[in-house]
PDB file of C-alpha atoms in Angstrom:
ATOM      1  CA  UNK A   1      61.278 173.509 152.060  1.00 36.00           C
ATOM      2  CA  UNK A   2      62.438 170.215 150.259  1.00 41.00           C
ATOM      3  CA  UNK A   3      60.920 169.391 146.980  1.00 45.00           C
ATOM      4  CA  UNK A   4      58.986 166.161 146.438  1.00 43.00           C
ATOM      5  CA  UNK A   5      61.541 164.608 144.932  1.00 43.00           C
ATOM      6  CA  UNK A   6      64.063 164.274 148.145  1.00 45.00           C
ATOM      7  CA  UNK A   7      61.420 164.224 150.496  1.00 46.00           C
ATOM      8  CA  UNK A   8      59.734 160.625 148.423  1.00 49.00           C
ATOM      9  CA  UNK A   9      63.527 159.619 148.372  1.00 50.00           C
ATOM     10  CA  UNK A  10      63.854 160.112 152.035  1.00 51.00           C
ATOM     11  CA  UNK A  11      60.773 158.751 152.421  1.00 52.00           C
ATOM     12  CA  UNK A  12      61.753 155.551 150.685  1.00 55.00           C
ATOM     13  CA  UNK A  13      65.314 155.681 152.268  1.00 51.00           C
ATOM     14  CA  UNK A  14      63.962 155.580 155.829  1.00 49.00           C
ATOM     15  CA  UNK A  15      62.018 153.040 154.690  1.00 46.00           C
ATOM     16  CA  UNK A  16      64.785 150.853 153.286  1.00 47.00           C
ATOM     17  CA  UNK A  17      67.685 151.843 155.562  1.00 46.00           C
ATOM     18  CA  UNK A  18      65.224 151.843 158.769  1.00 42.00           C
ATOM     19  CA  UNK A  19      67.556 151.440 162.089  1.00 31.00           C
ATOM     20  CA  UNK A  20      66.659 150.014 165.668  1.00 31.00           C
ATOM     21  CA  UNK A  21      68.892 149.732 168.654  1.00 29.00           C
ATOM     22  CA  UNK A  22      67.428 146.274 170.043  1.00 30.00           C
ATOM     23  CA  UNK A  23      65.022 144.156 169.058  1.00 32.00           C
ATOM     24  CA  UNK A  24      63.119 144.581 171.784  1.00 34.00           C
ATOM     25  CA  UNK A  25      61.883 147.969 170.358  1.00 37.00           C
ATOM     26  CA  UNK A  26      60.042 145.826 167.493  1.00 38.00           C
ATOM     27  CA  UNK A  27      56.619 146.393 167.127  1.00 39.00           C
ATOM     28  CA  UNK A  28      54.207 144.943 164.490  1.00 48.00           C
ATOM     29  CA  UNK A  29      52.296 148.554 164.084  1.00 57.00           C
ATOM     30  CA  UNK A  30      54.232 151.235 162.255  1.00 74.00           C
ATOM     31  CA  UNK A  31      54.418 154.534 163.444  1.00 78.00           C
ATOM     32  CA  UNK A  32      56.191 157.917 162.664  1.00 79.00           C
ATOM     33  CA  UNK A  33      58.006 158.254 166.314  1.00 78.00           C
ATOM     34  CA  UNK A  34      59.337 154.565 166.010  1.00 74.00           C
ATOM     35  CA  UNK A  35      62.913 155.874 167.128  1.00 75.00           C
ATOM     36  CA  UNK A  36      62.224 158.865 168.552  1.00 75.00           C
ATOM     37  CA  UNK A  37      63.487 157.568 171.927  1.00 70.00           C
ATOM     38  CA  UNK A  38      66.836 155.836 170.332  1.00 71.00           C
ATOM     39  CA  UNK A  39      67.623 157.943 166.806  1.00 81.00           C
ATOM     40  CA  UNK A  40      65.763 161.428 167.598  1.00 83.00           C
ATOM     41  CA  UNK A  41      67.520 163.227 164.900  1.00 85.00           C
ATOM     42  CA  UNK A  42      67.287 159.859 161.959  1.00 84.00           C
ATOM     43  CA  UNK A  43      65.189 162.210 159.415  1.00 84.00           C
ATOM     44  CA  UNK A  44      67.518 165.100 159.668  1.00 87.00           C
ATOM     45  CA  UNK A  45      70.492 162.527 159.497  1.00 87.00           C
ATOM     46  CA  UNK A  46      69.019 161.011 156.462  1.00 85.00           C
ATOM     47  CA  UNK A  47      67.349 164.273 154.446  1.00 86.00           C
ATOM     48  CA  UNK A  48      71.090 165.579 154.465  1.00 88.00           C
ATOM     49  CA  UNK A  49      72.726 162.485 153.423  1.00 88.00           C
ATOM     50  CA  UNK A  50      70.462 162.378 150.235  1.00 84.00           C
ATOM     51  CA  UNK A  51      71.106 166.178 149.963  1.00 85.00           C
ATOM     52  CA  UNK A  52      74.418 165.644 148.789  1.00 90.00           C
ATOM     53  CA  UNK A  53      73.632 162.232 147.020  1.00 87.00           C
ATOM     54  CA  UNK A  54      71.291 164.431 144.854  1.00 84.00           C
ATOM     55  CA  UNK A  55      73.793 166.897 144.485  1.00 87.00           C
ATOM     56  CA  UNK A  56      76.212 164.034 143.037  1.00 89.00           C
ATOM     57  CA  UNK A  57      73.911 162.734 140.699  1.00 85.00           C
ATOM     58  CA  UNK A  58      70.149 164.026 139.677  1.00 78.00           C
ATOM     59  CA  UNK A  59      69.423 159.835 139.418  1.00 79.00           C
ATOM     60  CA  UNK A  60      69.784 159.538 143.018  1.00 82.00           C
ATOM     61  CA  UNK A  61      66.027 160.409 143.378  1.00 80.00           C
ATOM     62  CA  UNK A  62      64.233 158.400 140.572  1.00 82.00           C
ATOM     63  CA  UNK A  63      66.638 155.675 141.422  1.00 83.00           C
ATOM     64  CA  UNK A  64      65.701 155.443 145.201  1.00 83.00           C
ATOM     65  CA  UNK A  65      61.897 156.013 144.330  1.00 81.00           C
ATOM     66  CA  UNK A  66      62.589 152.349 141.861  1.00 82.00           C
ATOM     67  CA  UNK A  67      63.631 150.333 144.728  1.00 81.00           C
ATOM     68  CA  UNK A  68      61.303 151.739 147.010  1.00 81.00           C
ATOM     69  CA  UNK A  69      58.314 150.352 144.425  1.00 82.00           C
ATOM     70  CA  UNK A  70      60.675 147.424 143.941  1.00 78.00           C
ATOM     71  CA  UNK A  71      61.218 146.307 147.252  1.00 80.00           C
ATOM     72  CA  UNK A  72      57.748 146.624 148.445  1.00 82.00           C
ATOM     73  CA  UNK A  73      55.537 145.318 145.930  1.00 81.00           C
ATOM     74  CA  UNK A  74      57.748 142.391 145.331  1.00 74.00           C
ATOM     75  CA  UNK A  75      58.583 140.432 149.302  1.00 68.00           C
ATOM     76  CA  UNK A  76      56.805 143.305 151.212  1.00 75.00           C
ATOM     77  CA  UNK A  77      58.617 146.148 152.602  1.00 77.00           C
ATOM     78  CA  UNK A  78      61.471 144.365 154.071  1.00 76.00           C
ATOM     79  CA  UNK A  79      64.908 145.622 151.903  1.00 77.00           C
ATOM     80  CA  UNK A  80      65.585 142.417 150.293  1.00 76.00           C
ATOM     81  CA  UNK A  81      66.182 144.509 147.293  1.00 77.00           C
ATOM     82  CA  UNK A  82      69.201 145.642 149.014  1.00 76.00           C
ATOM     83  CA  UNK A  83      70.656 141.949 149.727  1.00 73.00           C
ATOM     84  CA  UNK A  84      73.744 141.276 146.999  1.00 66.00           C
ATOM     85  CA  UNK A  85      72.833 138.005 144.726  1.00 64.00           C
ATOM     86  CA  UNK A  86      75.129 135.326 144.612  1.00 56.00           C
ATOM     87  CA  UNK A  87      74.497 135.109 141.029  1.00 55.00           C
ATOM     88  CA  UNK A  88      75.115 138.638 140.303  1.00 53.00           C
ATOM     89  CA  UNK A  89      71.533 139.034 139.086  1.00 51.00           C
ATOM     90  CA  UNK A  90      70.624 142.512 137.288  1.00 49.00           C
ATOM     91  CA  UNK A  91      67.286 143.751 138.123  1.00 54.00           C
ATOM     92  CA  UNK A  92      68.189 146.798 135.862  1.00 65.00           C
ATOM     93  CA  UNK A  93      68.107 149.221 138.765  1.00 75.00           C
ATOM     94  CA  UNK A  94      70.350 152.018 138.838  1.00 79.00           C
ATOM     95  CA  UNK A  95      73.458 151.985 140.951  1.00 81.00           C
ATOM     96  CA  UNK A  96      73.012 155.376 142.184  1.00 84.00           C
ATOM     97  CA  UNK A  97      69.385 153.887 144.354  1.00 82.00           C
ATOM     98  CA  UNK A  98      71.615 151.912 145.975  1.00 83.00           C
ATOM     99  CA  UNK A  99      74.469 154.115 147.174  1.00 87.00           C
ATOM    100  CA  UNK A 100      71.899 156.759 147.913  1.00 86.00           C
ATOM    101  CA  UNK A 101      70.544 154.022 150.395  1.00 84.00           C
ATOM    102  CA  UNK A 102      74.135 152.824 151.387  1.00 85.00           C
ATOM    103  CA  UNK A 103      74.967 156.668 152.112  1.00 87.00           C
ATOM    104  CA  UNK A 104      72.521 156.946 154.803  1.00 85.00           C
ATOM    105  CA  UNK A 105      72.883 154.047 156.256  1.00 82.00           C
ATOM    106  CA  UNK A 106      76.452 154.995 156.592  1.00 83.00           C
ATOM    107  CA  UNK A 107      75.477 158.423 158.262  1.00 86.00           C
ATOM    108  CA  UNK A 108      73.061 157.229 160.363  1.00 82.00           C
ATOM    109  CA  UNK A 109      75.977 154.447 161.379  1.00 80.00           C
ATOM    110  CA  UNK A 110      78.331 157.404 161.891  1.00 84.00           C
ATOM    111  CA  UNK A 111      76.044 158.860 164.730  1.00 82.00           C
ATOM    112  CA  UNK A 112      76.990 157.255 167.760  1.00 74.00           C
ATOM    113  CA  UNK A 113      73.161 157.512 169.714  1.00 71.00           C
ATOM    114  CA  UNK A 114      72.034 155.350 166.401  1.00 75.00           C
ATOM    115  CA  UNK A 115      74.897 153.256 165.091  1.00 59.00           C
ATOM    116  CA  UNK A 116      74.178 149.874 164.201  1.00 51.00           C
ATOM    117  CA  UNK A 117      70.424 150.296 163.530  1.00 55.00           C
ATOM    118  CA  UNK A 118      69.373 148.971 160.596  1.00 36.00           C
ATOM    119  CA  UNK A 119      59.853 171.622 145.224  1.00 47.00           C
ATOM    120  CA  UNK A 120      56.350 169.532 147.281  1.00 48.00           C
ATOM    121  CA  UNK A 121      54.743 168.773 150.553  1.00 50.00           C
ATOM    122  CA  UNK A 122      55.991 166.802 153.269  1.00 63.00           C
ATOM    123  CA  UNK A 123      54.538 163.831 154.653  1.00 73.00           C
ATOM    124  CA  UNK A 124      54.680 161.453 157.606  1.00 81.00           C
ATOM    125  CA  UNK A 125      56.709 158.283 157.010  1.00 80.00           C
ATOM    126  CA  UNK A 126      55.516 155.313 159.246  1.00 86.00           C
ATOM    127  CA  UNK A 127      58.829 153.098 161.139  1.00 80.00           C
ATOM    128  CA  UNK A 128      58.744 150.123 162.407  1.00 81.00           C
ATOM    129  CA  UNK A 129      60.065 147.566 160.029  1.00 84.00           C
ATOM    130  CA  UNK A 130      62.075 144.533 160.180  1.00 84.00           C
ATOM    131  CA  UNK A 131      64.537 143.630 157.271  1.00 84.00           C
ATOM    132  CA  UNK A 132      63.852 140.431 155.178  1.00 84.00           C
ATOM    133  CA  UNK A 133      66.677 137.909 154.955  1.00 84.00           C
ATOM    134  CA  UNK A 134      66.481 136.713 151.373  1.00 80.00           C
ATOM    135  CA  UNK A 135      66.446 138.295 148.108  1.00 74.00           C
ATOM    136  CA  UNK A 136      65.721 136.015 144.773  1.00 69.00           C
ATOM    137  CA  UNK A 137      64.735 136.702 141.169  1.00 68.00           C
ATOM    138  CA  UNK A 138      62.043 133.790 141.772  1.00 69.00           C
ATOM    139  CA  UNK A 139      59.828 136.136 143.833  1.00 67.00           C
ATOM    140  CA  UNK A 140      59.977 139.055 141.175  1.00 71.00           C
ATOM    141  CA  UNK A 141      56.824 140.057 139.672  1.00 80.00           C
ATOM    142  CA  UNK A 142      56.796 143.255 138.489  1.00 83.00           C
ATOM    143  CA  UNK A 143      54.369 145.411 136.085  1.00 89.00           C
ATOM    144  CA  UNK A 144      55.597 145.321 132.580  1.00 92.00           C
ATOM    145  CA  UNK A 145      56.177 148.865 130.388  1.00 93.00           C
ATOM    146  CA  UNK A 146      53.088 147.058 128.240  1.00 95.00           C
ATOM    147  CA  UNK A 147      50.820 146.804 130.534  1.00 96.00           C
ATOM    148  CA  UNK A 148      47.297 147.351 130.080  1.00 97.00           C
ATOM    149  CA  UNK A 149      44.827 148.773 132.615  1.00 98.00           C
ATOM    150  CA  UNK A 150      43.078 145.692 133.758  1.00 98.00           C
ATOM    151  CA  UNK A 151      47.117 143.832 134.278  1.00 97.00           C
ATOM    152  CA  UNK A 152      48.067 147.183 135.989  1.00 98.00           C
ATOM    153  CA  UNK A 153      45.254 147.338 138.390  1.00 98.00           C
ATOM    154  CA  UNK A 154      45.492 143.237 139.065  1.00 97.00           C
ATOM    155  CA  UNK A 155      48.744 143.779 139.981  1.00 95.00           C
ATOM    156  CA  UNK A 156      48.002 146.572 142.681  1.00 96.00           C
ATOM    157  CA  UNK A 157      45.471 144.870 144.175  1.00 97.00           C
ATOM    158  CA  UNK A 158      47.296 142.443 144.804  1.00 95.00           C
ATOM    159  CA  UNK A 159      48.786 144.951 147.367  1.00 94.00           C
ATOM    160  CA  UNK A 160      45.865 146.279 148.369  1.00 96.00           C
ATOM    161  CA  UNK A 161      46.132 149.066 146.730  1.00 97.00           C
ATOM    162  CA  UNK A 162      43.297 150.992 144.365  1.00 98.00           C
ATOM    163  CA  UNK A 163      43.452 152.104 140.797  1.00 98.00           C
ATOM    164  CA  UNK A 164      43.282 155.766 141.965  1.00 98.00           C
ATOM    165  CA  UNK A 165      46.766 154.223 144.087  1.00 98.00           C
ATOM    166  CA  UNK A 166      48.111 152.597 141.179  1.00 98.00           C
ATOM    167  CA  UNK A 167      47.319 156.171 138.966  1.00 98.00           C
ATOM    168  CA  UNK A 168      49.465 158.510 141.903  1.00 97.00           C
ATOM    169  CA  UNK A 169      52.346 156.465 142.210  1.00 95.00           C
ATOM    170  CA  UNK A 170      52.200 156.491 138.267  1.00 96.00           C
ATOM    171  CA  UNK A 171      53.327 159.818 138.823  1.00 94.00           C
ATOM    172  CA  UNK A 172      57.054 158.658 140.329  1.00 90.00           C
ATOM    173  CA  UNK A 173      57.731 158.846 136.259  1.00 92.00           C
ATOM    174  CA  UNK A 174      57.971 162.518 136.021  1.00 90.00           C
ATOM    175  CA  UNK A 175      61.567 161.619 137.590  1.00 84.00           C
ATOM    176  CA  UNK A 176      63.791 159.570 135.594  1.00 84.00           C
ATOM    177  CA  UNK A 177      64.912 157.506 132.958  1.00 87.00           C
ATOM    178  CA  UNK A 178      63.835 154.608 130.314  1.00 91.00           C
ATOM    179  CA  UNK A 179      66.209 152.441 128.105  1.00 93.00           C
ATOM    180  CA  UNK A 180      65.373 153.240 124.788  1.00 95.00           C
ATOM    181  CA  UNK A 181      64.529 148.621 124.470  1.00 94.00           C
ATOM    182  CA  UNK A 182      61.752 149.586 127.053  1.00 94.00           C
ATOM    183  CA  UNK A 183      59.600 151.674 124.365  1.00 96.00           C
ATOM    184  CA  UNK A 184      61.713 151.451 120.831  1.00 95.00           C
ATOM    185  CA  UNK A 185      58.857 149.052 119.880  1.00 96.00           C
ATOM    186  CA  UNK A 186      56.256 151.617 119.732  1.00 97.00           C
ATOM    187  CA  UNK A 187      58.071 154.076 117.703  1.00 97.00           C
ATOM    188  CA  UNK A 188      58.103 154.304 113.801  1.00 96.00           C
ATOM    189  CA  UNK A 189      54.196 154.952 114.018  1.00 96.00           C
ATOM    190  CA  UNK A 190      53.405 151.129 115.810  1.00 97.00           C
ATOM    191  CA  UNK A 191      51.582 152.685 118.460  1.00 96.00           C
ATOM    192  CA  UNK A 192      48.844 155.064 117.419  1.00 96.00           C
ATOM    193  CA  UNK A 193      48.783 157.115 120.789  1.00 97.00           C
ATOM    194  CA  UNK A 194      52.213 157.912 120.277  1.00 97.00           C
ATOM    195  CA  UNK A 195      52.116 161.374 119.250  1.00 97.00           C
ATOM    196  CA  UNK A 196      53.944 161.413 116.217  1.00 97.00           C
ATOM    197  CA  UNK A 197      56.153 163.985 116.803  1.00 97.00           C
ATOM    198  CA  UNK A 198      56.921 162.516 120.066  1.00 97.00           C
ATOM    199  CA  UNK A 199      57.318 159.521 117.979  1.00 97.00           C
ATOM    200  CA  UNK A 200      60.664 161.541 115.531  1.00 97.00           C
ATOM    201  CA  UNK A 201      61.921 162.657 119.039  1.00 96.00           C
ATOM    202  CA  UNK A 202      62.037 159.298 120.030  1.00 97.00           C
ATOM    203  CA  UNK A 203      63.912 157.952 117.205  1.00 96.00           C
ATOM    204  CA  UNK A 204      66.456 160.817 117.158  1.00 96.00           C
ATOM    205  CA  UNK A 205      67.228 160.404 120.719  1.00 95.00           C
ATOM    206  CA  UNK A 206      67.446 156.632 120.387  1.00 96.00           C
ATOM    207  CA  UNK A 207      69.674 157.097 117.571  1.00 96.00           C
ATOM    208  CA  UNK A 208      72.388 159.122 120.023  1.00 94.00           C
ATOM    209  CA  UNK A 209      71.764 157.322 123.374  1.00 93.00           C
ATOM    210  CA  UNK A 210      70.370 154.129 124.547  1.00 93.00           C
ATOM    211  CA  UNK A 211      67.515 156.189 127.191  1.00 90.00           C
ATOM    212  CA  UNK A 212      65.086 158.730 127.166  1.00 93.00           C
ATOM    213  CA  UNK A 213      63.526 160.718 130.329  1.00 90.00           C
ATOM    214  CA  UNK A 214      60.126 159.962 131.144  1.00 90.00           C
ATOM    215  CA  UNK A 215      59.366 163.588 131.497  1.00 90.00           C
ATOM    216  CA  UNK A 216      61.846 165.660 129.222  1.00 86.00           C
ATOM    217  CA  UNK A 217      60.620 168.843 130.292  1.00 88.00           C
ATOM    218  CA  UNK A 218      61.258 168.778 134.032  1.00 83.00           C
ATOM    219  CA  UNK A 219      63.301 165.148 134.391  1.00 81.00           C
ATOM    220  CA  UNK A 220      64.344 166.184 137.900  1.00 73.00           C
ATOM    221  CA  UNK A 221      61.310 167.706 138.981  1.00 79.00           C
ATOM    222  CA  UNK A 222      59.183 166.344 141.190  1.00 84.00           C
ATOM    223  CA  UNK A 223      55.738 167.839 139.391  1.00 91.00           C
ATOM    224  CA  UNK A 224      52.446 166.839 137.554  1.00 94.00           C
ATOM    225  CA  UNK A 225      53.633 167.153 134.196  1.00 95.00           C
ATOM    226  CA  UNK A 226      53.663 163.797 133.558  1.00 96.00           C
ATOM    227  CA  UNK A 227      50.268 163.145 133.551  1.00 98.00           C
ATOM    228  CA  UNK A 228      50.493 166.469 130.953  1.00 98.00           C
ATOM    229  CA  UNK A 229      52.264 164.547 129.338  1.00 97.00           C
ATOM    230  CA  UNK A 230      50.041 161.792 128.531  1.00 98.00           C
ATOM    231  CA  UNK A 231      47.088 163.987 127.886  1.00 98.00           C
ATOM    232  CA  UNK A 232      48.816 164.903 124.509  1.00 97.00           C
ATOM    233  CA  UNK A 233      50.143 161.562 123.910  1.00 98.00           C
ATOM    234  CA  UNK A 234      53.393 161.959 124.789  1.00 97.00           C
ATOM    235  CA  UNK A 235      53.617 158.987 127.888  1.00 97.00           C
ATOM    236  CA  UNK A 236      57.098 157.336 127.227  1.00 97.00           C
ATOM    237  CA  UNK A 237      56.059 153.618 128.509  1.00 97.00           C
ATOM    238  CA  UNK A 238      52.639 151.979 127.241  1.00 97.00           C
ATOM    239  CA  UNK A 239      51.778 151.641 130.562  1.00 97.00           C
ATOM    240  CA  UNK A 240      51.966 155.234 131.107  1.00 97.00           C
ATOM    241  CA  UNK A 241      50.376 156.057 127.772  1.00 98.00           C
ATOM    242  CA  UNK A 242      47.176 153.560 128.462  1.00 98.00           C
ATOM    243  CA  UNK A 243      46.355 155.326 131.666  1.00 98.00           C
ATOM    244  CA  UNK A 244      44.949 158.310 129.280  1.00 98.00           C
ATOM    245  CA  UNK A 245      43.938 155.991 126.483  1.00 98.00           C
ATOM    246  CA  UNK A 246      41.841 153.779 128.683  1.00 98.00           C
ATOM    247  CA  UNK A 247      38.409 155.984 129.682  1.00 98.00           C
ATOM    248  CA  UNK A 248      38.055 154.548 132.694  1.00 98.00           C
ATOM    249  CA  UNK A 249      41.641 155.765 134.069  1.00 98.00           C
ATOM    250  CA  UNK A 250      41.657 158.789 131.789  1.00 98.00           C
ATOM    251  CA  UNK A 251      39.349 161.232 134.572  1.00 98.00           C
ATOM    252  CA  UNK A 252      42.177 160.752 137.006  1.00 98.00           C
ATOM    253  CA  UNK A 253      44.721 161.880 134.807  1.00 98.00           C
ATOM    254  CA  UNK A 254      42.945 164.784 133.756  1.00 98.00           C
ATOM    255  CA  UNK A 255      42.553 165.557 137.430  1.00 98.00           C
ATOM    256  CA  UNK A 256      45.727 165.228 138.285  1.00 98.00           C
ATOM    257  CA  UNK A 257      47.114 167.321 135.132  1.00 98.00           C
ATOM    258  CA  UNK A 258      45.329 170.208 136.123  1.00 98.00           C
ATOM    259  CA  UNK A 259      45.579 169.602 140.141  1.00 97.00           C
ATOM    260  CA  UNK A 260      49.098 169.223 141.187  1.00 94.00           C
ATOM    261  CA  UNK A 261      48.009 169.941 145.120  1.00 94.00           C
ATOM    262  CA  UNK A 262      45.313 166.821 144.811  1.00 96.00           C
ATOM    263  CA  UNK A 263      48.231 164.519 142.985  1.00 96.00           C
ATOM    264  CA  UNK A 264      51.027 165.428 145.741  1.00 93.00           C
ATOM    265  CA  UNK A 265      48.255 164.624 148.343  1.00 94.00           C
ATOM    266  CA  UNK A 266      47.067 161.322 146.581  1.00 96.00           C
ATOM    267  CA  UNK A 267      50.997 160.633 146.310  1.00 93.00           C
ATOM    268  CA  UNK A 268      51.598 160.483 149.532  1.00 92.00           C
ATOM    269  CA  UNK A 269      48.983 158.730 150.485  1.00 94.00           C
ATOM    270  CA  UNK A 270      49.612 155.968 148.044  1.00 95.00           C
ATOM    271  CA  UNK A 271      53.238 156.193 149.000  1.00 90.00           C
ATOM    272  CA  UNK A 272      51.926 155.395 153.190  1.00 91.00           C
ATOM    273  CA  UNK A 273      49.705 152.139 152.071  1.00 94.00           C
ATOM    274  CA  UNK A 274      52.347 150.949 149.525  1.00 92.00           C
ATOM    275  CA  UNK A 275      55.115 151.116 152.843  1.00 89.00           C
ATOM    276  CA  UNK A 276      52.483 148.982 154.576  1.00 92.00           C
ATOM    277  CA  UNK A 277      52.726 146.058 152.346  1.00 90.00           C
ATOM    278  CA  UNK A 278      54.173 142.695 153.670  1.00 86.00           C
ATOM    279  CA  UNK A 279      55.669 144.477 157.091  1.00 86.00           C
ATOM    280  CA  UNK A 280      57.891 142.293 158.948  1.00 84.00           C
ATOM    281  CA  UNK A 281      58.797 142.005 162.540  1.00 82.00           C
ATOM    282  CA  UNK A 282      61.520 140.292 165.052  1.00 81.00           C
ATOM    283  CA  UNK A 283      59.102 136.979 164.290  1.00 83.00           C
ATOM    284  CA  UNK A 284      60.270 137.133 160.547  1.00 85.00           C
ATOM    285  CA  UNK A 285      63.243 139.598 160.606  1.00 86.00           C
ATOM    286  CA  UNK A 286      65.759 141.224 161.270  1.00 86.00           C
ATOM    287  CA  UNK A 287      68.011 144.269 161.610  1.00 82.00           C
ATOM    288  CA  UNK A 288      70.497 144.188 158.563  1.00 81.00           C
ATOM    289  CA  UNK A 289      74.209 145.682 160.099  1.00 81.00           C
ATOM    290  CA  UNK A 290      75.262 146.036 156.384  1.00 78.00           C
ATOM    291  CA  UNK A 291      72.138 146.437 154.324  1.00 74.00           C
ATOM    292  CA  UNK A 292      74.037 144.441 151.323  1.00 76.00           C
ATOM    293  CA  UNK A 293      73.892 140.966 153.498  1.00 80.00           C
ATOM    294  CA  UNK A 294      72.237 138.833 155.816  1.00 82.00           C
ATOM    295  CA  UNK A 295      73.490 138.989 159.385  1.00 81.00           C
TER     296      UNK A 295
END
């Protein structure tokens, strides 16, 4: 079976890279068996192609998972993250999200029945979406590495989505990677649920490289470690950190530190609302040939 990590990477790929033959197929409900008359095989297509992109590069899945969060909480679920700026903007997201996403595009592309359609449990991914034609830094709005409960869970309700939501999907950063400028600040003993020998590690690695994984026991692993993690004060990002620091979060963490079955589950749930946010159809749409451009 596929770990977590590929199958919330395919998950987020399908998602992104979603293909339709005409436009006539639209629909404004989502549904697993969207192209099961017109791409039958699209999840085998895909779940290979990011095979070998995680076989290229262990970033592939943390990467994908970022624009995935990206895409949807900022313009809906539409893959206007995708769309190249003009300007060249940098929305310090990893390259290899986007080539993972490019990849199986491409192999979807290469199967003639679907061309030109834009270590965990499994779990159903709904289809159905139309892509959004514009992509600007004006409609960013993003959570902050600072963040304290009450901004965190204002921020995911604006998406309808609950603290318990907002806790799970947390959990992306047991995969992955933080530039040192994200946390540096709370180093040197500035933030007092810093563990302090977290704290030294910090500061040594910092001193060598400009990042630090989010979970540096298992920073490929798809696992529950990170909430671990923050029971012993040892959450990279503030954000992560508060979610233990702040009572009325710090029951969820405990649950899901010593539940990993009841975090996957809440996971994937949060995952499912999260890929219902701001769905677009033929009305608002459309289906991107080259997921870099507008048609």
């Amino acid at each position: 079976m596929a770990n977590l990590g590929e199958l919330a990477s395919l998950a987020a790929i399908v998602v992104l890279a979603e293909v339709a033959i005409l436009s006539s197929f639209a629909a404004a409900q989502l549904r697993p068996d969207y192209y099961a008359g017109v791409c039958p095989d699209l999840e085998g297509i895909v779940r290979d192609s990011v095979k070998r992109s995680m076989a290229k590069s262990p970033i592939s899945a943390p990467a994908t998972l970022r624009l995935f969060f990206h895409d949807c909480a900022v313009m809906g679920c539409d893959a206007s993250v995708m769309i190249v700026s003009p300007t060249g903007d940098d929305y310090s997201l990893k390259p290899e999200g986007f080539q993972t996403i490019l990849d199986a595009k491409a192999a979807v592309d290469s199967d003639p029945q679907c061309r030109y359609k834009s270590g965990g449990p499994n779990y159903t991914v709904e289809l159905g979406r139309y892509d959004g034609k514009i992509s600007t830094t004006n409609n960013v709005t993003l959570p902050h590495g600072d963040d304290n409960l009450d901004s965190l869970n204002a921020f995911f309700s604006t998406l309808g989505l609950s603290q318990t939501d907002m806790i799970a999907l947390s959990g992306a950063h047991t995969l992955g990677a933080a530039d040192c400028s994200f946390f540096q600040h709370r180093t040197r003993g500035k933030d007092p649920s810093m563990n302090p020998s977290f704290d030294a590690q910090l500061q040594g690695t910092c001193s060598k490289q400009n990042f630090a994984f989010l979970d540096e026991v298992t920073p490929v692993g798809f696992d529950n470690l990170y909430f671990q993690h923050l029971q012993n004060g040892r959450g990279l990002l503030g954000s992560d950190q508060v979610l233990y620091t702040d009572e009325r979060s710090r029951g969820t963490v405990d649950y899901y530190a010593s539940n990993q079955g009841i975090f996957f589950y809440d996971f994937s749930v949060a995952m499912t609302k999260l890929g219902r946010v701001g769905v677009k159809t033929a009305a608002d749409g459309e289906i991107r040939r080259d997921c870099r451009y507008p048609n």
